[in-house]
Amino acid sequence: MSEVAIPSESVVVRRRRRRRATPLEYGRKRWLQIVLALNFLFLYFPIAALIAFSFNDSRRNVTWQGFTFKYYEKAYNNAGLHEAFLNSMIVAGTSTVVSTLLGTMLGLALYRYRFPGRGPFEGWVHLPIVIPEVCLGVAMLAFFAWADIPLGLFTVTVSHIAFTIPFVAVVVRSRMAGFDESLEEASRDLGANGWQTFWSVTFPYMIPGVVAGALLAFTLSLDDFVITFFTSGPGSTTFPIKIYSMVRFSVTPEVNAASTVLIVLTLTLTVTAMLIQARTGRKIDTHG
Amino acid sequence: MRDWRRDKLAFSVFALPATAWLVVFFTIPLVLIWVYSFADRGPQGQVIVALSLENYQRALEWIHLGIIWKSIWIAAITTVLCLALGFPLAMGIAFAPQRWKNPLLLLVILPFWTNLLIRTYAWIAVLRTRGFLNSGLEWVYDRIDGALGLIGLPDLLGPFQPLELLYNTPAVIIGLVYVNLPFLVLPLYATLEKLDKSYLEASLDLGASQWRTFVSVMTPLALPGIVSGTLLVFILSLGTYLTPDLLGGPDSEMIGNLIARQFGAARDWPFGSALSFLLLYAVFLFLWLRATVATRSKGVGV
């Protein structure tokens, strides 16, 4: 009898170790895992291929011929790309400083004050995020032509500030949503004036939101193509615009190399911003 | 939250600079092209301010109506495909073990943070005549051809003809699905994650099949997320410019490209402005619809 019982018991043990998925554990359903894998293949194959083939030692760009850095060297020595990268840094840097300053103040005002027409005002502030970029681009183009401002780095920067302010305001505002206002009251009660309270109580709390907003603004500005396309003139080619003109011309490993540089740059910035937000979010949780 | 009248000075110092910037460099430009949309085009392409509805009438001419219709059609197909791909994806993440959720979500968001232009360009490399897809197909084709040669049927298939996958409407749709998928997955995931799973258990316990539970319990409960996500994808696809510009051919022009052309080669700013505002009105309509659905579903308490 016992000899018969042993195998059935080992089956039970195995069952327990890898028990069957309960009806609601869709994550363990084989077909769903396959669909998930296919989705991620669809999401990642084009970018992975692009990055991989920037290291490929062949101009034909389809079959793997061996590892090389020479297209990075080529891209680095391309004067046009160099200038475009510099322009992008100037535009993104300047617009980030201004839009972070203005957007942070706006986010704070939206968080703190009740005023007539608040709802429509908020809707209006969110508009640049949602309206099609082409519409914004052509409107800026028409505006600069009407105001007789020649297209160049100035017009690109000004437009970038306009469309990144709302993003910064939203990020800062959501950060402030977790703020405990009694801290400000305590500071006031202990004799600090409004100015001191702001700089030593409110502002330190805001910092992660401000940093995340700034990184977001920088990434958005660095990545923007459509609005820049309409507001840039001769001599104000940015990195994406330069890549666009190269792409229109032909598909070369050099473009892949330049694109990879941009991907790595923006991903680093975004992941940093997300980590900052995630870490401060966890801090609030443990405090609460 | 305090009343603005209690410290007017601080309120204006915080709110005014950004407001002024957005008025001058966002609202005035939009008002300007709104005014332009009623203007006439001069012989050299200059804008003559007038009060005519001619530009809007021109938008309703067959040739332009065709492009508008095509844009709506492409956006609709993109939305349906995004839903078909995104629903299982969102479901898989929402019902995954807790420790897998955030990494999987990050994997969905990550491509969305790489440059739009580069993501679109990446598809050119995949779809072009000598791209990855055609090379893969050629490899398979050669193997089949070789196998047929072995069994005594050489040259039955003839040389490989690469497929024309790029510069047409399907390529535009693929590109749009690729770019917009995260916008559907994220809101859908948010609703599926919050969904009270005891409803699903109840349905299964009462004898409904998995499919029946999916159709009559999970889908209605996830409806706010579905509506929000699909409307977002539809709005974004409708107003796209870059994807059809890079992946499309001459007959896959969308309304965004038509607008851009009026401000570029065609030099007809009034007409381009009218088209912009038609697109904006459509976007506003769908945003309003989305907001309405959001508030209503909040009222029900789902």
JSON list of N, CA and C in Angstrom, two decimals, chain B residues 166-169 172 244 247-253:
[
{"chain": "B", "resi": 166, "resn": "LEU", "atom": "N", "xyz": [6.70, 50.06, -47.09]},
{"chain": "B", "resi": 166, "resn": "LEU", "atom": "CA", "xyz": [6.87, 51.42, -46.61]},
{"chain": "B", "resi": 166, "resn": "LEU", "atom": "C", "xyz": [6.19, 52.41, -47.55]},
{"chain": "B", "resi": 167, "resn": "TYR", "atom": "N", "xyz": [5.97, 53.62, -47.06]},
{"chain": "B", "resi": 167, "resn": "TYR", "atom": "CA", "xyz": [5.37, 54.71, -47.83]},
{"chain": "B", "resi": 167, "resn": "TYR", "atom": "C", "xyz": [3.97, 54.37, -48.30]},
{"chain": "B", "resi": 168, "resn": "ASN", "atom": "N", "xyz": [3.16, 53.81, -47.42]},
{"chain": "B", "resi": 168, "resn": "ASN", "atom": "CA", "xyz": [1.75, 53.61, -47.72]},
{"chain": "B", "resi": 168, "resn": "ASN", "atom": "C", "xyz": [0.95, 53.71, -46.43]},
{"chain": "B", "resi": 169, "resn": "THR", "atom": "N", "xyz": [-0.36, 53.60, -46.54]},
{"chain": "B", "resi": 169, "resn": "THR", "atom": "CA", "xyz": [-1.21, 53.80, -45.37]},
{"chain": "B", "resi": 169, "resn": "THR", "atom": "C", "xyz": [-0.98, 52.76, -44.26]},
{"chain": "B", "resi": 172, "resn": "VAL", "atom": "N", "xyz": [1.79, 53.84, -42.11]},
{"chain": "B", "resi": 172, "resn": "VAL", "atom": "CA", "xyz": [1.40, 54.95, -41.23]},
{"chain": "B", "resi": 172, "resn": "VAL", "atom": "C", "xyz": [0.67, 54.40, -40.01]},
{"chain": "B", "resi": 244, "resn": "PRO", "atom": "N", "xyz": [2.82, 60.23, -40.71]},
{"chain": "B", "resi": 244, "resn": "PRO", "atom": "CA", "xyz": [2.52, 60.14, -42.14]},
{"chain": "B", "resi": 244, "resn": "PRO", "atom": "C", "xyz": [3.58, 60.82, -42.99]},
{"chain": "B", "resi": 247, "resn": "LEU", "atom": "N", "xyz": [6.52, 57.97, -42.86]},
{"chain": "B", "resi": 247, "resn": "LEU", "atom": "CA", "xyz": [6.20, 56.60, -43.26]},
{"chain": "B", "resi": 247, "resn": "LEU", "atom": "C", "xyz": [5.17, 56.54, -44.39]},
{"chain": "B", "resi": 248, "resn": "GLY", "atom": "N", "xyz": [4.45, 57.64, -44.62]},
{"chain": "B", "resi": 248, "resn": "GLY", "atom": "CA", "xyz": [3.37, 57.61, -45.59]},
{"chain": "B", "resi": 248, "resn": "GLY", "atom": "C", "xyz": [3.83, 57.91, -47.00]},
{"chain": "B", "resi": 249, "resn": "GLY", "atom": "N", "xyz": [2.98, 57.58, -47.93]},
{"chain": "B", "resi": 249, "resn": "GLY", "atom": "CA", "xyz": [3.24, 57.89, -49.33]},
{"chain": "B", "resi": 249, "resn": "GLY", "atom": "C", "xyz": [2.38, 59.06, -49.76]},
{"chain": "B", "resi": 250, "resn": "PRO", "atom": "N", "xyz": [2.34, 59.33, -51.09]},
{"chain": "B", "resi": 250, "resn": "PRO", "atom": "CA", "xyz": [1.56, 60.48, -51.56]},
{"chain": "B", "resi": 250, "resn": "PRO", "atom": "C", "xyz": [0.07, 60.36, -51.23]},
{"chain": "B", "resi": 251, "resn": "ASP", "atom": "N", "xyz": [-0.46, 59.14, -51.13]},
{"chain": "B", "resi": 251, "resn": "ASP", "atom": "CA", "xyz": [-1.90, 59.02, -50.89]},
{"chain": "B", "resi": 251, "resn": "ASP", "atom": "C", "xyz": [-2.23, 58.75, -49.43]},
{"chain": "B", "resi": 252, "resn": "SER", "atom": "N", "xyz": [-1.24, 58.88, -48.53]},
{"chain": "B", "resi": 252, "resn": "SER", "atom": "CA", "xyz": [-1.59, 58.71, -47.12]},
{"chain": "B", "resi": 252, "resn": "SER", "atom": "C", "xyz": [-1.39, 60.00, -46.35]},
{"chain": "B", "resi": 253, "resn": "GLU", "atom": "N", "xyz": [-1.60, 61.13, -47.03]},
{"chain": "B", "resi": 253, "resn": "GLU", "atom": "CA", "xyz": [-1.50, 62.42, -46.36]},
{"chain": "B", "resi": 253, "resn": "GLU", "atom": "C", "xyz": [-2.65, 62.57, -45.37]}
]
